[in-house]
Each structure stands twice: as structure tokens, then as C-alpha cells.
mmCIF file of C-alpha atoms in Angstrom:
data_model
loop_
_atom_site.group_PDB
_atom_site.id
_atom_site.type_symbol
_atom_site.label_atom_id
_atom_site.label_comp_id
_atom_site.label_asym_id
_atom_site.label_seq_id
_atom_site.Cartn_x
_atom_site.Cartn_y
_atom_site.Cartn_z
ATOM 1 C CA UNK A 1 0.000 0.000 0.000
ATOM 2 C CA UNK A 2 1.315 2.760 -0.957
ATOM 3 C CA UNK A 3 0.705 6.472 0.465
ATOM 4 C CA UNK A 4 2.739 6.146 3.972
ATOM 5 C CA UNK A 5 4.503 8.418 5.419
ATOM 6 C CA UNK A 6 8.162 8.180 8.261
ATOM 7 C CA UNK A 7 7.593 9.832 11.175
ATOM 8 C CA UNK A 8 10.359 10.484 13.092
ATOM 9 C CA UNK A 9 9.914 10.152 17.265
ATOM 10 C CA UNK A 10 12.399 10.843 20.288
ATOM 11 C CA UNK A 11 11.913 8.527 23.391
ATOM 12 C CA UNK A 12 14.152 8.606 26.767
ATOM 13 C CA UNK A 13 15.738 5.409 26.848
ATOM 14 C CA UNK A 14 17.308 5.567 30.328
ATOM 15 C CA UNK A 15 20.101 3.002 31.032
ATOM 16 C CA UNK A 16 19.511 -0.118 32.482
ATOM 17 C CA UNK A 17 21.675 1.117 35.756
ATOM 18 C CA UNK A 18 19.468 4.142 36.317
ATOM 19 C CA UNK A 19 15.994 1.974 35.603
ATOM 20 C CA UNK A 20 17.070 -0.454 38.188
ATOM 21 C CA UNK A 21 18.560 2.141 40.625
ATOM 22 C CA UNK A 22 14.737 3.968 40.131
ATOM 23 C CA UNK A 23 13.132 0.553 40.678
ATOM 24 C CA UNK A 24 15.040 0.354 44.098
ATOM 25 C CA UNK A 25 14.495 3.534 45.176
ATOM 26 C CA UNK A 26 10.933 3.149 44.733
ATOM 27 C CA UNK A 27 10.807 -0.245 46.596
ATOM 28 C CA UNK A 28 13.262 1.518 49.421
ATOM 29 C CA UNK A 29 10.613 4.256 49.676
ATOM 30 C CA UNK A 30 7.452 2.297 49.627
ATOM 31 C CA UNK A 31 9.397 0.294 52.449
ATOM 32 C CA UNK A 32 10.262 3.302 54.352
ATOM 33 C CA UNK A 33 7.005 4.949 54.503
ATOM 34 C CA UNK A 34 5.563 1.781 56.060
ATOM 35 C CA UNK A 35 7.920 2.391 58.981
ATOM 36 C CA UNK A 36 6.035 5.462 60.080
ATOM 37 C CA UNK A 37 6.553 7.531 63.189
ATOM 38 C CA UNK A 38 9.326 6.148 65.578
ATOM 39 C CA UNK A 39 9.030 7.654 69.383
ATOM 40 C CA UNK A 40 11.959 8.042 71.350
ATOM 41 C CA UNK A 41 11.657 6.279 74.241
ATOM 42 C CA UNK A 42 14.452 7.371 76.393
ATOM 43 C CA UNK A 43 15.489 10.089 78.635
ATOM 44 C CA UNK A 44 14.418 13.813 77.795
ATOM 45 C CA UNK A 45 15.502 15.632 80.978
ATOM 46 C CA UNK A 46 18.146 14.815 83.164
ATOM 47 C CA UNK A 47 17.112 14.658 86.769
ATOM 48 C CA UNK A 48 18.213 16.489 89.574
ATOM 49 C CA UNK A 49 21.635 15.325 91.063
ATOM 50 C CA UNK A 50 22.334 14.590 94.536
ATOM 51 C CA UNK A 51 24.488 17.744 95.002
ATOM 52 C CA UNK A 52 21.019 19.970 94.001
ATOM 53 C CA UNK A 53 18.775 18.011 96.726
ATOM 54 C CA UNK A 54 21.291 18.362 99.284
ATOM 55 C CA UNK A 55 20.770 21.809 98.278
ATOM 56 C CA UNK A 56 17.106 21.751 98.046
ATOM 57 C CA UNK A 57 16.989 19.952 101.490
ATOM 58 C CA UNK A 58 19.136 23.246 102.810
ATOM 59 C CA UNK A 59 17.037 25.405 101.758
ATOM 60 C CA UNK A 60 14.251 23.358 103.300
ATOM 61 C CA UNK A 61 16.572 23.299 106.511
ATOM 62 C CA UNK A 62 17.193 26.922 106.705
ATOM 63 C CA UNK A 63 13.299 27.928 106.291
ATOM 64 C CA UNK A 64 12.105 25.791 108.627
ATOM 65 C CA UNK A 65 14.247 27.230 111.449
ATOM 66 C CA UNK A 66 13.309 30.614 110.375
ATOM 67 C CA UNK A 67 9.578 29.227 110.879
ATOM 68 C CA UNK A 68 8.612 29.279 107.572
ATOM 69 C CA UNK A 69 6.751 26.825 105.280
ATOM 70 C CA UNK A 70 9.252 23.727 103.598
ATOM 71 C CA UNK A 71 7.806 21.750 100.765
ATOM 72 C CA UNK A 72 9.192 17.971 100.939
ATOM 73 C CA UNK A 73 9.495 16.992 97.486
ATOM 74 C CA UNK A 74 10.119 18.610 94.354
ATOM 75 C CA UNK A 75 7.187 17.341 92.876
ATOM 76 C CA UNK A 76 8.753 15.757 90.195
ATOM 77 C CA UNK A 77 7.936 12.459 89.764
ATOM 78 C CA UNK A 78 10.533 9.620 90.410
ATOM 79 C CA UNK A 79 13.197 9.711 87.887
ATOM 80 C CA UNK A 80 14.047 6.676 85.925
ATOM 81 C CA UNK A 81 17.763 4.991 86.516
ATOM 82 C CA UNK A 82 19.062 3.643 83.018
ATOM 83 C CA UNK A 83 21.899 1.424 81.662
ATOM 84 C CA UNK A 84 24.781 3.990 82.963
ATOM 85 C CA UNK A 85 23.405 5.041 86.005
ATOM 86 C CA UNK A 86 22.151 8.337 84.672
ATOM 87 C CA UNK A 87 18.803 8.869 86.314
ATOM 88 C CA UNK A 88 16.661 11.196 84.037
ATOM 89 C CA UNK A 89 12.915 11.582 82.862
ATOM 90 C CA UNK A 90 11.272 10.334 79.789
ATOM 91 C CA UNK A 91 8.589 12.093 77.901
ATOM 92 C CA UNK A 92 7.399 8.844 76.368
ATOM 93 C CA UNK A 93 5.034 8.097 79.234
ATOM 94 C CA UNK A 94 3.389 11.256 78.731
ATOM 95 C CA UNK A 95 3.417 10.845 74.583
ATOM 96 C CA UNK A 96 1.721 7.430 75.359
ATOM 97 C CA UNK A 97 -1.130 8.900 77.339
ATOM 98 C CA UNK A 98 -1.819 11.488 74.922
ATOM 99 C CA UNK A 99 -2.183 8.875 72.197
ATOM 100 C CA UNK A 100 -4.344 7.191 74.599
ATOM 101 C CA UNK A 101 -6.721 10.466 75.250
ATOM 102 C CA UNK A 102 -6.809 10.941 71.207
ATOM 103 C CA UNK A 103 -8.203 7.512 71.036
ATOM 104 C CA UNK A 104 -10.910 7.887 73.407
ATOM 105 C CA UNK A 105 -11.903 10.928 72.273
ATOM 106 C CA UNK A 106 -11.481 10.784 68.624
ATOM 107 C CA UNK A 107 -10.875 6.667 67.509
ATOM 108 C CA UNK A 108 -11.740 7.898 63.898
ATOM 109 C CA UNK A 109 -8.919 9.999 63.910
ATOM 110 C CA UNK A 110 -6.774 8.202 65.955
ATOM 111 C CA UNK A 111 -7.336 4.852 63.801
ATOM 112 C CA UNK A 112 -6.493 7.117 60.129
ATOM 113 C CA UNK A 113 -3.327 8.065 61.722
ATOM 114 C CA UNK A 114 -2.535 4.755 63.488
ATOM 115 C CA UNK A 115 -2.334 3.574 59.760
ATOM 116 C CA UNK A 116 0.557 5.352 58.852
ATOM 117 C CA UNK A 117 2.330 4.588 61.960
ATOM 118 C CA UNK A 118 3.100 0.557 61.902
ATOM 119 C CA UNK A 119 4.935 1.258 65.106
ATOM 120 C CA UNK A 120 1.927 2.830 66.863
ATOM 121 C CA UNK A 121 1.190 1.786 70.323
ATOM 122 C CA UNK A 122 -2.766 0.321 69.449
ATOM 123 C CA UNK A 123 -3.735 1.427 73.388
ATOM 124 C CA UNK B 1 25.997 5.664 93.220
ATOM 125 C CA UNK B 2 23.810 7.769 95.386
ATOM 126 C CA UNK B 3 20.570 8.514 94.084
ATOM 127 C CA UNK B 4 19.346 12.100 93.759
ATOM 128 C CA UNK B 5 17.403 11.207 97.146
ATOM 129 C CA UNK B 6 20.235 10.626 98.795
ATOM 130 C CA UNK B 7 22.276 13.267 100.669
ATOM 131 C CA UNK B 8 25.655 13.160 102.227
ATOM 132 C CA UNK B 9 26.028 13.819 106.437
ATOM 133 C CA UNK B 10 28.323 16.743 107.543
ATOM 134 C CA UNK B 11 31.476 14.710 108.794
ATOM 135 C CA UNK B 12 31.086 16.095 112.470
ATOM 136 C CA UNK B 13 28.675 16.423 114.189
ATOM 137 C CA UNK B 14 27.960 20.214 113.285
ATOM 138 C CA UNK B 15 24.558 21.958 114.302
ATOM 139 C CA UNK B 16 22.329 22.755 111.814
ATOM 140 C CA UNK B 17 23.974 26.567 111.152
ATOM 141 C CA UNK B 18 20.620 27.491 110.102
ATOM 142 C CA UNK B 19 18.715 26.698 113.767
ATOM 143 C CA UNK B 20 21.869 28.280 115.141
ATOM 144 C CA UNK B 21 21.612 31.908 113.594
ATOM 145 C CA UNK B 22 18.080 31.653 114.187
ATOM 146 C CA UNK B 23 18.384 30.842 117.678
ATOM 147 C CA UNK B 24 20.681 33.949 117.975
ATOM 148 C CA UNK B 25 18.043 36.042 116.120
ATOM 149 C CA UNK B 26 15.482 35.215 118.699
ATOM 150 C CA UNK B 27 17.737 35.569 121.919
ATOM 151 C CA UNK B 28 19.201 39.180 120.531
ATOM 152 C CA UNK B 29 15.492 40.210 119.947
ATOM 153 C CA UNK B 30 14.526 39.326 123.404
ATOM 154 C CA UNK B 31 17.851 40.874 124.833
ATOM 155 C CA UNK B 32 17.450 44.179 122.412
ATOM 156 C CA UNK B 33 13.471 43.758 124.090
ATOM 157 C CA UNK B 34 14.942 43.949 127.413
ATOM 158 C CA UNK B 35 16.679 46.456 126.722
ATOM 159 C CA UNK B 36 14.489 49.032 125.308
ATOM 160 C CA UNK B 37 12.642 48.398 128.227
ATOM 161 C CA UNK B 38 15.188 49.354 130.713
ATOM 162 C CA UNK B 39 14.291 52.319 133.076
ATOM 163 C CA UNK B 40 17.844 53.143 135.202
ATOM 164 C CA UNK B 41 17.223 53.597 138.623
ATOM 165 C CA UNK B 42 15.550 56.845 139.773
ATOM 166 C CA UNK B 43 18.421 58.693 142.345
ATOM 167 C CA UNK B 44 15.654 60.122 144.952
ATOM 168 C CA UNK B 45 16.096 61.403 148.676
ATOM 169 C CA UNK B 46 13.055 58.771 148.665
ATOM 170 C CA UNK B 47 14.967 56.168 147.176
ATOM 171 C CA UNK B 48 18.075 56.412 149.308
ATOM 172 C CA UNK B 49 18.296 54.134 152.406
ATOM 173 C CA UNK B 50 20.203 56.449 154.635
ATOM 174 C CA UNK B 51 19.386 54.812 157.747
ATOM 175 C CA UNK B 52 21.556 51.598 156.312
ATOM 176 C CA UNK B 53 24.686 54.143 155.966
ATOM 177 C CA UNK B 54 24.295 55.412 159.713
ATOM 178 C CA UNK B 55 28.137 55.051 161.243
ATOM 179 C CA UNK B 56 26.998 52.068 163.830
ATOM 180 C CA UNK B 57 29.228 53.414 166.541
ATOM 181 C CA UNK B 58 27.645 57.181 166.548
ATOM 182 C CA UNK B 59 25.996 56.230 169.809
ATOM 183 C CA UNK B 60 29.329 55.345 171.373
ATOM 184 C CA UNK B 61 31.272 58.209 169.497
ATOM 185 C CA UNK B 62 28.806 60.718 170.911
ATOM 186 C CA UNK B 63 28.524 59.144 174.562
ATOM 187 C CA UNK B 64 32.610 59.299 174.480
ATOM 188 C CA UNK B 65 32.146 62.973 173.872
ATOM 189 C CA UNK B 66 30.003 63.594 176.173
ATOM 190 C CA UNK B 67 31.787 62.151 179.015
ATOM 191 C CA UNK B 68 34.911 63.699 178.250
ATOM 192 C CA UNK B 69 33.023 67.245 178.421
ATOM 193 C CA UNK B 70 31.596 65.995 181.519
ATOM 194 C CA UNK B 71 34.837 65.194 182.999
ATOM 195 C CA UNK B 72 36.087 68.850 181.741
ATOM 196 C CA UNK B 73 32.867 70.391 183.176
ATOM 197 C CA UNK B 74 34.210 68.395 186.359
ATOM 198 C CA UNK B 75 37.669 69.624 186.110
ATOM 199 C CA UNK B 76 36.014 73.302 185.691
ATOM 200 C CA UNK B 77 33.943 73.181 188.880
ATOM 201 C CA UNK B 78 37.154 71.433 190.939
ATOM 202 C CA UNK B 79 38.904 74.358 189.873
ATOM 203 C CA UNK B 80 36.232 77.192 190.454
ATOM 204 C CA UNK B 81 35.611 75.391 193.944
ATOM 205 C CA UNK B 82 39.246 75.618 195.010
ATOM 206 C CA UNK B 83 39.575 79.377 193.429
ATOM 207 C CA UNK B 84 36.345 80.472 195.463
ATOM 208 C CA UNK B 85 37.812 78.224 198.856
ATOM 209 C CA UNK B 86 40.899 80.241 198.517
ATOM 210 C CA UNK B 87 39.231 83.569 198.263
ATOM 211 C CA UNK B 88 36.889 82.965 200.921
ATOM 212 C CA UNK B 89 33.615 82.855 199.106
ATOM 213 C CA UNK B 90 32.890 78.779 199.011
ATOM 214 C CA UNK B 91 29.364 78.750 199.336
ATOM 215 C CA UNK B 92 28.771 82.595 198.865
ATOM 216 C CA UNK B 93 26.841 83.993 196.089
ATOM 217 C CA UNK B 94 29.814 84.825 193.512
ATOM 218 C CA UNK B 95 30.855 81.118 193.975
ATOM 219 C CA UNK B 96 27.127 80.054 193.038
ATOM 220 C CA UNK B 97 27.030 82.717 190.070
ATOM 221 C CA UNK B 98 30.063 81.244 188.723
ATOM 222 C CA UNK B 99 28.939 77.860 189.090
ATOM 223 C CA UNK B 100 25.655 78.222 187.333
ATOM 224 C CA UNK B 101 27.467 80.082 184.523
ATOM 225 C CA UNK B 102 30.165 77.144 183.862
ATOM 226 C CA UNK B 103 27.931 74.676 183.959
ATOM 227 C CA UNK B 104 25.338 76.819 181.462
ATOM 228 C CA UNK B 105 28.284 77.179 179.250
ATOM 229 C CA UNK B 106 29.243 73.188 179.020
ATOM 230 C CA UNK B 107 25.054 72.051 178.680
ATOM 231 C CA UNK B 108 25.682 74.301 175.718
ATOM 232 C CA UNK B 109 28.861 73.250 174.187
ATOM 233 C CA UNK B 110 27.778 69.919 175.276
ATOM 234 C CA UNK B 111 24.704 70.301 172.774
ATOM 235 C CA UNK B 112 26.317 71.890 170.337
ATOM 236 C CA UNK B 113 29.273 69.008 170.515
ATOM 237 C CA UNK B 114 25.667 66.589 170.100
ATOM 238 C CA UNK B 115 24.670 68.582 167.591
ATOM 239 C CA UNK B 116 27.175 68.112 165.356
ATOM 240 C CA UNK B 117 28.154 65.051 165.413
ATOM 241 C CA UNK B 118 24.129 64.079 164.859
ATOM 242 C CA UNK B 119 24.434 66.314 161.591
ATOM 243 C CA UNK B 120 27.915 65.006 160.724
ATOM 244 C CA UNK B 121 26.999 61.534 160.929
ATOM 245 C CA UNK B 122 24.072 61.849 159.311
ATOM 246 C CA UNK B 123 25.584 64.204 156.254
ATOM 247 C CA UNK B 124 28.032 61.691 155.903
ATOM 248 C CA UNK B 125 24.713 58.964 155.602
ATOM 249 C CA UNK B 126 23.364 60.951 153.062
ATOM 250 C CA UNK B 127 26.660 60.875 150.773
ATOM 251 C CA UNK B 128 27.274 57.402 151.556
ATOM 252 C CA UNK B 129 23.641 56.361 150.426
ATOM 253 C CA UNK B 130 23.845 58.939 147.149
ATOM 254 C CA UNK B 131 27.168 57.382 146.203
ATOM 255 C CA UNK B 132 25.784 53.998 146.290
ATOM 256 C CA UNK B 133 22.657 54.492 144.780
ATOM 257 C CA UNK B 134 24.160 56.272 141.502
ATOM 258 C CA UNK B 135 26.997 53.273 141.860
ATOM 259 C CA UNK B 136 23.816 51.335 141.162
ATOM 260 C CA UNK B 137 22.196 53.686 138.635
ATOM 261 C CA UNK B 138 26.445 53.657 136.825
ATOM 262 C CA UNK B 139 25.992 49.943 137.158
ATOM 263 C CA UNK B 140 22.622 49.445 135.642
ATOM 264 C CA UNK B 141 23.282 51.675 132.671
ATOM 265 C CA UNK B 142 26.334 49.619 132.159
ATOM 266 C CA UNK B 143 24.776 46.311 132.208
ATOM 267 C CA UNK B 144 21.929 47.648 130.009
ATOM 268 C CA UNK B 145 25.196 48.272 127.643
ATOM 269 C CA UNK B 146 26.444 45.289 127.805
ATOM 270 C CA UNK B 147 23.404 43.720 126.845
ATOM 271 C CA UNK B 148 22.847 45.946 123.710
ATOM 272 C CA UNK B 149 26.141 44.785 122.773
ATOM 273 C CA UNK B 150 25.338 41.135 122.994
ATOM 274 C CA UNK B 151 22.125 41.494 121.625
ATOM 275 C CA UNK B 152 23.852 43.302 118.579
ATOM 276 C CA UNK B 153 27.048 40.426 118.742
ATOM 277 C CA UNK B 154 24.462 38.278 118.124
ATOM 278 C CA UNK B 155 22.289 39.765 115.619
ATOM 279 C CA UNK B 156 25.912 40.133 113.412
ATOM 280 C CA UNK B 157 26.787 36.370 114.193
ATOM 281 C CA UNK B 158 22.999 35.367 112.916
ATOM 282 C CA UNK B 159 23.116 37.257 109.932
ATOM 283 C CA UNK B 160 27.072 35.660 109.671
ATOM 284 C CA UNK B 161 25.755 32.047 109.618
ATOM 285 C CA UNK B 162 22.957 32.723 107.968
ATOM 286 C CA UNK B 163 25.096 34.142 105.175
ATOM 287 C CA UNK B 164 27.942 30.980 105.348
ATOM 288 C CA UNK B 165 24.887 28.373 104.976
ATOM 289 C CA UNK B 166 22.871 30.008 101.949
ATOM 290 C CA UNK B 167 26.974 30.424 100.357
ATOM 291 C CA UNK B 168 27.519 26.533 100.826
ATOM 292 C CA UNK B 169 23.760 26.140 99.741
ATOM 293 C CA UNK B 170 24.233 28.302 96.480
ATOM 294 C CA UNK B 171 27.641 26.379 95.591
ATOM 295 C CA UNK B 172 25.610 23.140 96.411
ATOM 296 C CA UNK B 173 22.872 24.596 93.924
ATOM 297 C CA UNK B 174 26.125 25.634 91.230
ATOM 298 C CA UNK B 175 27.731 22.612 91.289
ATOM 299 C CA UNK B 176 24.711 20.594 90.797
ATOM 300 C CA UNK B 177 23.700 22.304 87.982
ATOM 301 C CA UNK B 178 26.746 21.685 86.471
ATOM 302 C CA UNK B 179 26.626 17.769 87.161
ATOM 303 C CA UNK B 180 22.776 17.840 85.543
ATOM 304 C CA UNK B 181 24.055 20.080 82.632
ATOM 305 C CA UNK B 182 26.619 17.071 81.816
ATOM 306 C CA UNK B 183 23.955 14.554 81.858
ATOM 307 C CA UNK B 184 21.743 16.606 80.168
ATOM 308 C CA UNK B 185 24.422 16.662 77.472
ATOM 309 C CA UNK B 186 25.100 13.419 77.033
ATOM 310 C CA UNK B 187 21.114 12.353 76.957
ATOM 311 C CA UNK B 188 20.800 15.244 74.088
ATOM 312 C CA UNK B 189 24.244 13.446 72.683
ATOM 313 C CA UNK B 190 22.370 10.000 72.571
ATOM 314 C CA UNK B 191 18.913 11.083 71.563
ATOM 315 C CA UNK B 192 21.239 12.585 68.014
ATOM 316 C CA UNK B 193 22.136 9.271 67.643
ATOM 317 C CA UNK B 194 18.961 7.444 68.407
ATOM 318 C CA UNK B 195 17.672 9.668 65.546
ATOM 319 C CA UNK B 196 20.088 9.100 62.964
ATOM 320 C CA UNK B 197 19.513 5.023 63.746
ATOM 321 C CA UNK B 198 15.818 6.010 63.376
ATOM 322 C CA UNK B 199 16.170 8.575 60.163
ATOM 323 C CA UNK B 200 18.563 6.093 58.580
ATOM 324 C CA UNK B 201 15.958 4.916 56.080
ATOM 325 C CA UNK B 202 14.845 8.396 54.845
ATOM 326 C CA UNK B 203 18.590 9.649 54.738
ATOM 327 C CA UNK B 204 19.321 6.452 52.247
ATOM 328 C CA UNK B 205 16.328 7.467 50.455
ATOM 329 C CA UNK B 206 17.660 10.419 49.761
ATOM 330 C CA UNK B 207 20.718 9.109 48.552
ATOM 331 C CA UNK B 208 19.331 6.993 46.383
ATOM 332 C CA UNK B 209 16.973 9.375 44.805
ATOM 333 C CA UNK B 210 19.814 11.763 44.703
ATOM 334 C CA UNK B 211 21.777 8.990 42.420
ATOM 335 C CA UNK B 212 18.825 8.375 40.449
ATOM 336 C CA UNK B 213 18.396 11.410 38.883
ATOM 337 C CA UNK B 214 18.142 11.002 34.644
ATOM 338 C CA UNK B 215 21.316 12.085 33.314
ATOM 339 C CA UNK B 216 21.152 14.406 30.220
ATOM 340 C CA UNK B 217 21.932 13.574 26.692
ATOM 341 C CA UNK B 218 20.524 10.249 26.845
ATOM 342 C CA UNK B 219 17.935 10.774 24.509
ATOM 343 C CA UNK B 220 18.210 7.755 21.347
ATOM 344 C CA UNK B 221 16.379 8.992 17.745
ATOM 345 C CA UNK B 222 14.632 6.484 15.669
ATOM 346 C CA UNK B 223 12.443 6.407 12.454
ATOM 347 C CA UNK B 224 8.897 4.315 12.002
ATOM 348 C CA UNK B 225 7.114 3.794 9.011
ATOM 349 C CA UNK B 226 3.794 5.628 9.285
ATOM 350 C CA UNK B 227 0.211 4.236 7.317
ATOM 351 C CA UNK B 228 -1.963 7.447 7.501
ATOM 352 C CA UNK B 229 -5.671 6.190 8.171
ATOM 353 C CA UNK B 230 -8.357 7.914 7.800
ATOM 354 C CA UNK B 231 -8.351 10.209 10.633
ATOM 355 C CA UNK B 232 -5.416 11.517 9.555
ATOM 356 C CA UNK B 233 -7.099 13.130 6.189
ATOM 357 C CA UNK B 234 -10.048 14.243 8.139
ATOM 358 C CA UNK B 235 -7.379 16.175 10.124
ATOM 359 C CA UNK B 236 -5.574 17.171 7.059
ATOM 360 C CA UNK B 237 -9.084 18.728 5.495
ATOM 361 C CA UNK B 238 -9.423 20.574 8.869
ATOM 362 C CA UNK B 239 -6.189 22.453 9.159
ATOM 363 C CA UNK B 240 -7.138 24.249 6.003
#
């Protein structure tokens, strides 16, 4: 048949390096985001050190002969000891609770953003 | 390792220096109290006890006196008596004029000897008992002093303590900040590395995307053999 025409086309031909390097990537991403948000679960906040109570029980020494009111703790809760002896708070507990509150008062929400988390506490 | 409970002992047994410059606070308030409330001692004729500064013997002094102007006054009539004997008028009326006027002159140096030594020894009362009562007001005033002063010694050695415990407690404070700051440090110094372990996936992500970007100039050119259908003339007709 005659009549037809050449029509001349340009196409990206990537190497074969790059497409597998792409396909990796891809896989390494899809991978990744099904990690999803990783808490800390360690110490935030170093605790107070012997040397500041001994200072904090002075000052409690010093206003209560002077007659005036002491307050026995600091109020901060009990600090947690870890694997060098450092004794410090964590803010996990607290992180914890506040996923907790979210998914009594809002499950919907709560369950949506659970599903990008695979690490998410389900409590 | 002590936990942040625990708290070391002073070595000796050393009172609490806080209950010891507030002890001293309260006892130089209640001596400074005392004081202002002092009233020295009033130096009255009233107030003086002259009576217990009365020479004890001024009975005996004065009876001595009298007896030796007695025995004078004795003496003076011996002697008038002979002195009348000898001129012949013992007895007369010269002799009893002279005898009443001796004796009238000794009753009255013999009151006026009384007399004096009453007001001597009782002047001298009255000095003795003023001395002593402003050695008591001097001695008052002085202790009132010396009080003040203690009461002031102590106020200084309360505000002294006071000021050596809240120095040791600051340092305490100092010093333990310093210890926390270190352990702060290192928990910030882990929690970097905790999140590199944890943003290890996204960071090779990103190297890998960065490596995968499409190189230029790696376009190929090629050539097909085209049949035009019918479309294509419909087209054709409509670009004119």
C-alpha cells in the first residue's frame, strides 16, 4: 500500500543502571514509609543530682528554722535509673497517654493516623 | 551511686547553722526587748536608804564625847571650887554665880558638841547612800550596755551564719547544675544518635533518589514507518 509516510519520534531510553537504581528507590521508599513515626523512648531531661537536693533539702533546713513553710518533694515524679546510672525523665510516658486520650476521644482519627504509623502503640 | 534522694552527712557532728543563727536572732530580739525596756534607777532622797549608811558606833562616838566634856565640866567646877575656897567665898553667892554660869556654858557646848556630830553623821549617811545608789544607777546603765552589745554580737553572728549556709547552699545549687548540665548533654548526645539510627531509612532514600536522577543527553532517535488512516485526512481537510 502505498501512500505512507516516516515519522520520526524521540523517546528517553534511560540506562539499564538508572531503571534499576529507580526501581530500588521506589521499593526503598514504599518500604520506608511503612515504617512510620518512631518515638523516642528514652530520657528527655536529666534529673536532679544529689548535690542539688542536698541543696534543696538546705534550703528546706534553713526555712524551717526561720519558721517558715518547707515543701518535701520537688514534685517531680521519680526519675528513671538507666543502663549507665544516669537517672533522668522520659517524655514517652506522657506521649503514650496522649495517644491514649486521642483515642478515646477521637478513635476515627486516631485509627487514620494509626495507619501510617506501623509502630503505633494500638492502646 | 547515690541517688538524687540521697544526701551526704556533715562529717562532724555540726549543728544545723541554720537553727543556730536563728536561735541567735530570737535571743538578741529578746535581749534588744529587754533592753528598750530598761528604766535606770531613779536617784531620789526617797529612794536612798540612809538609815543603812548610819556610822553604827555614833551612839558610842557621841557618849565618848560627852563624858569627856563631863569630865572637863568636872575639872572646871574642881577648879572654880578651890579658886572660890581660897578667896573665901565657898558657898557665897559669887561662887554660886560662877557655878551656874560654867555649867550653862558646858550644857551648851555639850549640845552643840551633840549637835554636830548628829548632823555630821548623818551628812556623811546621806553621801554614803547617794554614792551607792548612783553606783547602782552607773551599774545598771552599764549592764543595760552590755546587753545591747550582745544582743547586737548576736544579731551580726545570725546574719554571719545565715550568710555561710545560703553560700555553701548556692555552691551546692552551682555545682549541681553543672553535674545535671553534663547529663543533660550526654542524653541530648544519645537522643542525636537514636535519631540518625531512626532517620537512617529516609537519609538512604535520599541518597538513592539523589543517584537516580536522569542524566542528560541520553535521549536515542529512531524512524517508524507511518500508514496514515483515515483520521489523519479528516485532520488534514481541517487544518485548512
Amino acid at each position: 500500500m502505498s501512500g505512507g509516510s516516516t515519522q520520526t519520534t524521540q523517546q528517553v531510553q534511560l540506562p539499564q543502571y538508572m531503571e534499576d537504581l529507580s526501581k530500588y528507590a521506589t521499593e526503598q521508599a514504599m518500604k520506608g514509609s511503612q515504617i512510620g513515626f518512631v518515638p523516642y523512648i528514652g530520657p528527655d531531661v536529666a534529673a536532679f543530682t544529689p548535690m542539688q537536693q542536698a541543696a534543696f533539702d538546705g534550703t528546706n533546713m534553713a526555712a524551717s528554722a526561720y519558721g517558715m513553710p518547707t515543701a518535701a518533694t520537688t514534685g517531680l515524679p521519680q526519675p528513671t535509673t538507666y543502663a549507665n546510672g544516669m537517672q533522668g525523665y522520659s517524655s514517652y510516658p506522657l506521649y503514650q497517654q496522649s495517644l491514649a486520650s486521642l483515642q478515646k476521644a477521637n478513635p476515627t482519627q486516631y485509627g487514620l493516623l494509626a495507619g501510617y504509623s506501623a509502630g503505633m502503640p494500638t492502646k | 551511686m547515690m541517688t538524687p534522694t540521697q544526701t551526704t552527712q556533715p562529717v562532724m557532728a555540726q549543728p544545723n547553722v541554720f537553727g543556730t543563727s536563728s536561735g541567735a536572732l530570737n535571743t538578741g530580739v529578746g535581749t534588744a526587748t529587754g533592753v528598750a525596756g530598761y528604766q535606770p534607777m531613779m536617784v531620789t532622797p526617797g529612794s536612798m536608804n540612809t538609815q543603812a549608811y548610819m556610822n553604827p558606833y555614833q551612839q558610842q562616838v557621841t557618849d565618848v564625847t560627852m563624858q569627856q566634856m563631863a569630865d572637863q565640866q568636872a575639872q572646871a567646877m574642881n577648879t572654880l571650887d578651890a579658886q572660890a575656897s581660897a578667896a573665901g567665898a565657898f558657898g557665897g553667892s559669887r561662887h554660886g554665880v560662877a557655878m551656874g554660869e560654867s555649867m550653862g556654858q558646858y550644857a551648851d557646848a555639850q549640845a552643840n558638841a551633840l549637835a554636830n556630830l548628829n548632823y555630821s553623821g548623818y551628812t556623811n549617811a546621806q553621801n554614803m547612800a547617794m554614792q551607792g545608789a548612783l553606783a547602782n544607777q552607773q551599774a545598771g546603765l552599764a549592764g543595760a550596755g552590755l546587753n545591747l552589745n550582745a544582743a547586737n554580737t548576736l544579731g551580726n553572728l545570725s546574719n554571719l551564719g545565715f550568710g555561710q549556709g545560703m553560700a555553701i547552699n548556692n555552691q551546692q545549687m552551682t555545682q549541681g547544675a553543672q553535674i545535671q548540665a553534663m547529663n543533660q548533654a550526654l542524653i541530648d548526645a544519645s537522643k542525636a544518635q537514636y535519631a540518625g539510627f531512626t532517620g537512617q531509612p529516609a537519609q538512604s532514600l535520599a541518597m538513592l533518589l539523589g543517584g537516580a536522577q536522569v542524566p542528560t543527553g541520553s535521549t536515542t532517535t529512531g524512524s517508524q514507518t507511518y500508514n496514515p488512516g483515515l483520521f489523519d485526512f479528516l485532520s488534514l481537510g481541517m487544518s485548512f
